[in-house]
Tab-separated table of C-alpha atoms in Angstrom:
chain	number	residue	atom	x	y	z
A	665	MET	CA	137.051	161.590	65.872
A	666	LEU	CA	134.030	161.237	68.068
A	667	ASP	CA	132.824	164.233	70.150
A	668	CYS	CA	131.014	164.131	73.418
A	669	LYS	CA	127.617	165.063	71.843
A	670	ARG	CA	127.826	162.124	69.418
A	671	ALA	CA	129.311	159.875	72.121
A	672	THR	CA	126.265	160.387	74.382
A	673	ALA	CA	123.897	159.651	71.519
A	674	LEU	CA	125.796	156.363	70.729
A	675	MET	CA	125.835	155.431	74.504
A	676	SER	CA	122.046	155.828	74.578
A	677	GLN	CA	121.442	154.014	71.134
A	678	GLY	CA	123.818	151.223	72.524
A	679	MET	CA	121.176	150.567	75.133
A	680	ASP	CA	118.484	149.912	72.585
A	681	LYS	CA	120.384	148.049	69.727
A	682	LYS	CA	123.632	146.564	68.970
A	683	LEU	CA	126.182	149.018	67.734
A	684	GLY	CA	128.518	148.348	64.847
A	685	MET	CA	132.131	147.378	65.337
A	686	LEU	CA	133.287	150.800	64.071
A	687	GLN	CA	130.793	152.681	66.438
A	688	LYS	CA	131.918	150.520	69.359
A	689	THR	CA	135.591	151.009	68.712
A	690	SER	CA	135.287	154.906	68.315
A	691	LEU	CA	133.089	155.038	71.426
A	692	ARG	CA	135.558	152.883	73.469
A	693	LEU	CA	138.560	155.216	72.439
A	694	HIS	CA	136.513	158.377	73.225
A	695	LEU	CA	135.511	156.932	76.700
A	696	MET	CA	139.311	156.191	77.397
A	697	MET	CA	139.910	159.914	77.038
A	698	CYS	CA	136.732	161.601	78.355
A	699	GLU	CA	135.850	161.423	82.047
A	700	GLY	CA	132.616	163.360	81.454
A	701	CYS	CA	131.500	160.669	79.071
A	702	ARG	CA	132.487	157.989	81.367
A	703	ASN	CA	130.354	159.460	84.191
A	704	PHE	CA	127.476	159.788	81.724
A	705	ASN	CA	127.668	156.199	80.711
A	706	LYS	CA	127.646	155.074	84.405
A	707	GLN	CA	124.657	157.340	84.965
A	708	MET	CA	122.739	155.856	82.066
A	709	ARG	CA	123.230	152.450	83.554
A	710	PHE	CA	122.092	153.613	86.816
A	711	LEU	CA	118.967	155.127	85.285
A	712	ARG	CA	118.224	151.716	83.805
A	713	GLU	CA	118.634	149.917	87.128
A	714	GLY	CA	116.538	152.518	88.653
A	715	LEU	CA	113.626	152.075	86.131
A	716	ARG	CA	113.846	148.480	86.773
A	717	LYS	CA	113.489	148.757	90.473
A	718	PHE	CA	110.934	151.595	90.474
A	719	PRO	CA	107.674	149.452	90.339
A	720	GLN	CA	108.697	147.729	93.648
A	721	GLN	CA	109.084	151.001	95.601
A	722	ASN	CA	106.738	152.862	97.962
A	723	SER	CA	105.576	149.896	99.928
B	243	MET	CA	94.753	138.761	99.804
B	244	GLU	CA	92.101	141.298	99.090
B	245	ASN	CA	93.374	143.619	101.812
B	246	GLU	CA	97.011	143.078	100.613
B	247	LEU	CA	95.956	144.042	97.006
B	248	ALA	CA	94.086	147.060	98.179
B	249	SER	CA	97.229	148.273	99.879
B	250	PHE	CA	99.076	148.156	96.519
B	251	ARG	CA	96.313	150.283	94.725
B	252	SER	CA	98.076	153.661	95.096
B	253	ASP	CA	101.397	152.366	93.743
B	254	MET	CA	99.630	150.586	90.860
B	255	LEU	CA	97.577	153.722	89.973
B	256	LYS	CA	100.973	155.902	90.015
B	257	PHE	CA	102.678	153.119	87.887
B	258	ALA	CA	99.815	152.891	85.295
B	259	TRP	CA	99.476	156.727	85.124
B	260	LEU	CA	103.204	157.051	84.375
B	261	GLN	CA	102.580	154.950	81.170
B	262	LEU	CA	99.086	155.813	80.100
B	263	ARG	CA	99.033	159.509	81.249
B	264	ASP	CA	95.292	159.393	81.759
B	265	LYS	CA	93.703	158.922	85.182
B	266	ALA	CA	90.409	157.200	84.056
B	267	THR	CA	92.351	154.747	81.889
B	268	ALA	CA	95.004	154.074	84.489
B	269	GLU	CA	92.139	153.325	87.032
B	270	ASP	CA	90.558	151.043	84.462
B	271	ALA	CA	93.871	149.081	84.011
B	272	VAL	CA	94.319	148.801	87.844
B	273	GLN	CA	90.742	147.539	88.251
B	274	GLU	CA	91.274	145.013	85.776
B	275	ALA	CA	94.606	143.904	87.061
B	276	MET	CA	93.023	143.621	90.622
B	277	ALA	CA	90.094	141.677	89.484
B	278	ALA	CA	92.401	139.293	87.428
B	279	ALA	CA	94.641	138.839	90.477
B	280	LEU	CA	91.775	138.047	92.724
B	281	SER	CA	90.367	135.464	90.452
B	282	GLY	CA	93.826	133.921	90.241
B	283	LYS	CA	93.494	132.648	93.766
B	284	ARG	CA	97.364	132.060	94.015
B	285	GLN	CA	99.251	131.656	97.399
B	286	PHE	CA	102.271	133.636	98.049
B	287	ASP	CA	104.980	133.265	100.839
B	288	ASN	CA	105.305	137.008	101.207
B	289	ARG	CA	104.073	140.448	100.399
B	290	ALA	CA	107.033	141.225	97.873
B	291	GLN	CA	106.053	138.023	95.775
B	292	LEU	CA	102.522	139.054	95.624
B	293	LYS	CA	103.340	142.542	94.557
B	294	THR	CA	105.771	141.457	91.828
B	295	TRP	CA	102.907	139.046	90.496
B	296	VAL	CA	100.191	141.680	90.613
B	297	PHE	CA	102.530	144.164	88.946
B	298	ALA	CA	103.192	141.603	86.049
B	299	ILE	CA	99.509	141.399	85.552
B	300	LEU	CA	99.074	145.331	85.568
B	301	LYS	CA	102.023	145.563	83.016
B	302	ASN	CA	100.041	143.144	80.609
B	303	LYS	CA	96.938	145.224	81.058
B	304	ILE	CA	98.917	148.363	80.265
B	305	VAL	CA	100.291	146.798	77.138
B	306	ASP	CA	96.807	145.865	75.986
B	307	ILE	CA	95.709	149.388	76.440
B	308	ILE	CA	98.633	150.935	74.775
B	309	ARG	CA	97.968	148.397	71.721
B	310	GLU	CA	94.389	149.547	71.627
B	311	HIS	CA	95.045	153.159	71.670
B	312	ALA	CA	97.867	153.110	69.172
B	313	ARG	CA	95.284	152.087	66.633
B	314	TYR	CA	93.632	155.516	67.142
B	315	ARG	CA	96.916	157.561	67.402
B	316	ASN	CA	97.970	159.596	64.368
B	317	ALA	CA	99.830	156.726	62.821
B	318	GLY	CA	103.151	157.586	61.354
B	319	ALA	CA	103.424	160.970	62.925
B	320	ALA	CA	106.838	161.466	64.484
B	321	ILE	CA	107.105	162.217	68.165
B	322	ASP	CA	109.027	165.396	68.751
B	323	GLU	CA	107.909	166.968	72.091
B	324	ILE	CA	111.432	167.586	73.391
B	325	PRO	CA	112.947	169.999	70.839
B	326	GLU	CA	116.025	169.001	68.876
B	327	ASP	CA	118.100	171.887	70.270
B	328	ALA	CA	116.937	171.151	73.865
B	329	TYR	CA	120.330	169.873	75.050
B	330	GLU	CA	122.543	171.925	72.638
B	331	ASP	CA	123.848	174.209	75.453
B	332	LEU	CA	125.331	171.340	77.235
B	333	PHE	CA	127.983	171.180	74.401
B	334	ASP	CA	130.381	173.709	72.923
B	335	ASP	CA	130.747	174.420	69.110
B	336	ASN	CA	132.936	171.326	68.738
B	337	GLY	CA	130.460	169.048	70.421
B	338	HIS	CA	132.512	168.688	73.662
B	339	TRP	CA	130.938	169.315	77.195
B	340	GLN	CA	130.652	172.749	78.393
B	341	VAL	CA	132.877	173.132	81.395
B	342	ASP	CA	129.929	173.515	83.817
B	343	SER	CA	127.646	170.798	82.223
B	344	ARG	CA	130.337	167.955	81.980
B	345	PRO	CA	128.868	165.070	83.960
B	346	SER	CA	130.670	164.656	87.267
B	347	THR	CA	130.620	161.587	89.343
B	348	TRP	CA	127.415	160.645	91.289
B	349	GLY	CA	129.536	158.808	93.757
B	350	ASP	CA	127.881	155.631	94.975
B	351	PRO	CA	124.256	156.280	93.392
B	352	GLU	CA	123.081	152.745	94.181
B	353	SER	CA	122.991	153.746	97.824
B	354	SER	CA	120.211	156.188	96.850
B	355	PHE	CA	117.875	153.069	96.154
B	356	SER	CA	117.337	152.580	99.882
B	357	ASN	CA	116.253	156.108	100.220
B	358	GLN	CA	112.586	156.781	99.965
B	359	GLN	CA	113.035	160.360	99.228
B	360	PHE	CA	115.134	159.475	96.299
B	361	TRP	CA	112.226	157.566	94.844
B	362	GLN	CA	109.963	160.467	95.187
B	363	ILE	CA	112.412	162.581	93.253
B	364	PHE	CA	112.650	159.774	90.715
B	365	GLU	CA	108.804	159.665	90.239
B	366	ILE	CA	108.751	163.594	89.936
B	367	CYS	CA	111.439	163.453	87.110
B	368	LEU	CA	109.397	160.752	85.280
B	369	THR	CA	106.155	162.676	85.681
B	370	ARG	CA	107.872	165.714	83.890
B	371	LEU	CA	108.606	163.747	80.760
B	372	PRO	CA	106.117	164.938	78.020
B	373	ASP	CA	103.190	162.162	77.406
B	374	ASN	CA	104.253	160.625	74.219
B	375	THR	CA	107.941	160.704	75.095
B	376	ALA	CA	107.217	159.187	78.319
B	377	ARG	CA	105.079	156.443	76.740
B	378	VAL	CA	107.973	155.398	74.373
B	379	PHE	CA	110.412	155.496	77.210
B	380	MET	CA	108.323	153.487	79.555
B	381	MET	CA	107.575	150.894	76.908
B	382	ARG	CA	111.280	150.463	76.556
B	383	GLU	CA	112.536	150.690	80.052
B	384	MET	CA	109.570	149.471	82.262
B	385	LEU	CA	107.470	147.075	80.004
B	386	GLY	CA	110.494	145.735	78.266
B	387	PHE	CA	109.579	146.339	74.589
B	388	GLU	CA	112.421	146.037	72.004
B	389	THR	CA	112.664	149.074	70.030
B	390	GLU	CA	111.247	147.368	66.822
B	391	GLU	CA	108.234	146.424	68.857
B	392	ILE	CA	107.737	150.047	69.868
B	393	CYS	CA	108.147	151.281	66.364
B	394	LYS	CA	105.396	148.759	65.157
B	395	GLU	CA	102.985	149.399	68.021
B	396	LEU	CA	103.171	153.198	67.811
B	397	ALA	CA	103.880	153.374	63.983
B	398	ILE	CA	106.897	155.471	64.282
B	399	SER	CA	110.291	155.129	62.518
B	400	PRO	CA	113.323	153.369	64.290
B	401	THR	CA	115.343	156.726	64.060
B	402	ASN	CA	112.482	158.682	65.746
B	403	CYS	CA	112.220	156.016	68.431
B	404	TRP	CA	115.981	156.202	69.192
B	405	VAL	CA	115.980	160.060	69.281
B	406	VAL	CA	112.900	160.100	71.702
B	407	LEU	CA	114.609	157.519	73.964
B	408	HIS	CA	117.824	159.590	73.936
B	409	ARG	CA	116.052	162.743	74.740
B	410	ALA	CA	114.060	161.138	77.533
B	411	ARG	CA	117.309	159.802	79.107
B	412	MET	CA	118.966	163.105	78.872
B	413	ALA	CA	116.010	164.703	80.521
B	414	LEU	CA	115.759	162.164	83.297
B	415	ARG	CA	119.512	162.364	83.927
B	416	LEU	CA	119.507	166.107	84.110
B	417	CYS	CA	116.466	166.117	86.446
B	418	LEU	CA	117.925	163.608	88.967
B	419	ASN	CA	121.293	165.416	88.677
B	420	ASP	CA	119.615	168.742	89.546
B	421	ARG	CA	117.123	167.681	92.160
B	422	TRP	CA	119.080	164.908	93.825
B	423	PHE	CA	122.775	164.521	93.108
B	424	ARG	CA	123.740	168.032	93.086
B	425	THR	CA	121.394	169.156	95.758
B	426	GLU	CA	122.597	169.811	99.193
B	427	ASN	CA	119.237	170.356	100.577
B	428	ARG	CA	117.291	167.383	98.959
B	429	ASP	CA	113.969	168.735	100.366
B	430	ALA	CA	114.188	171.480	97.837
B	431	GLY	CA	114.017	168.905	95.090
B	432	LEU	CA	110.604	167.724	96.019
């Protein structure tokens, strides 16, 4: 059973490489049950979007 | 066009410094990018198009510099500026979120993109990342390198690379959370 600490590491790793089927399944199950990790996942995606937009700011 | 380019200089310097972490090297990169842009003599319909183009040139210059400097870096040495236990206290002994550190919703975070103050906080949070951690993170997220390429360029292991990226994201998330999304008086975050 995946804990939150491991789930956050997997979510981050999933942004850099394809996760295995078992990793994806256990992460999906964990996210169904854990609101904190769902929020974390959304925040990671928001950070990536912000980093993409960042160079175009300030002018 | 020269005046337009000059107006981007400050943003370009900030952008280059965030990746290179050295003022003189960042200035060199910007100078070279501006010279290349001026010699390009391309026409643009608007300022945003010109800025996108000149930043693309700057990114290429930064990549060249990172590659050049990687040759002199202590090849093979792991990057571990953010300690392994830096985020341990976010979790309990079973690896679940502590009650007061469990991520709560950021509401409609995309609305922050139109707020200039948000971007100032964003920049502060990026600046606070340790140098080598920031370099790996920026290579991945701003310069668009795949992790395999980062490993090769910086001579670090894939595992080290993923750990560095994860810790950088944790640091950036916490910083934005504390300085922007959980701050009633957002001026305090600056």
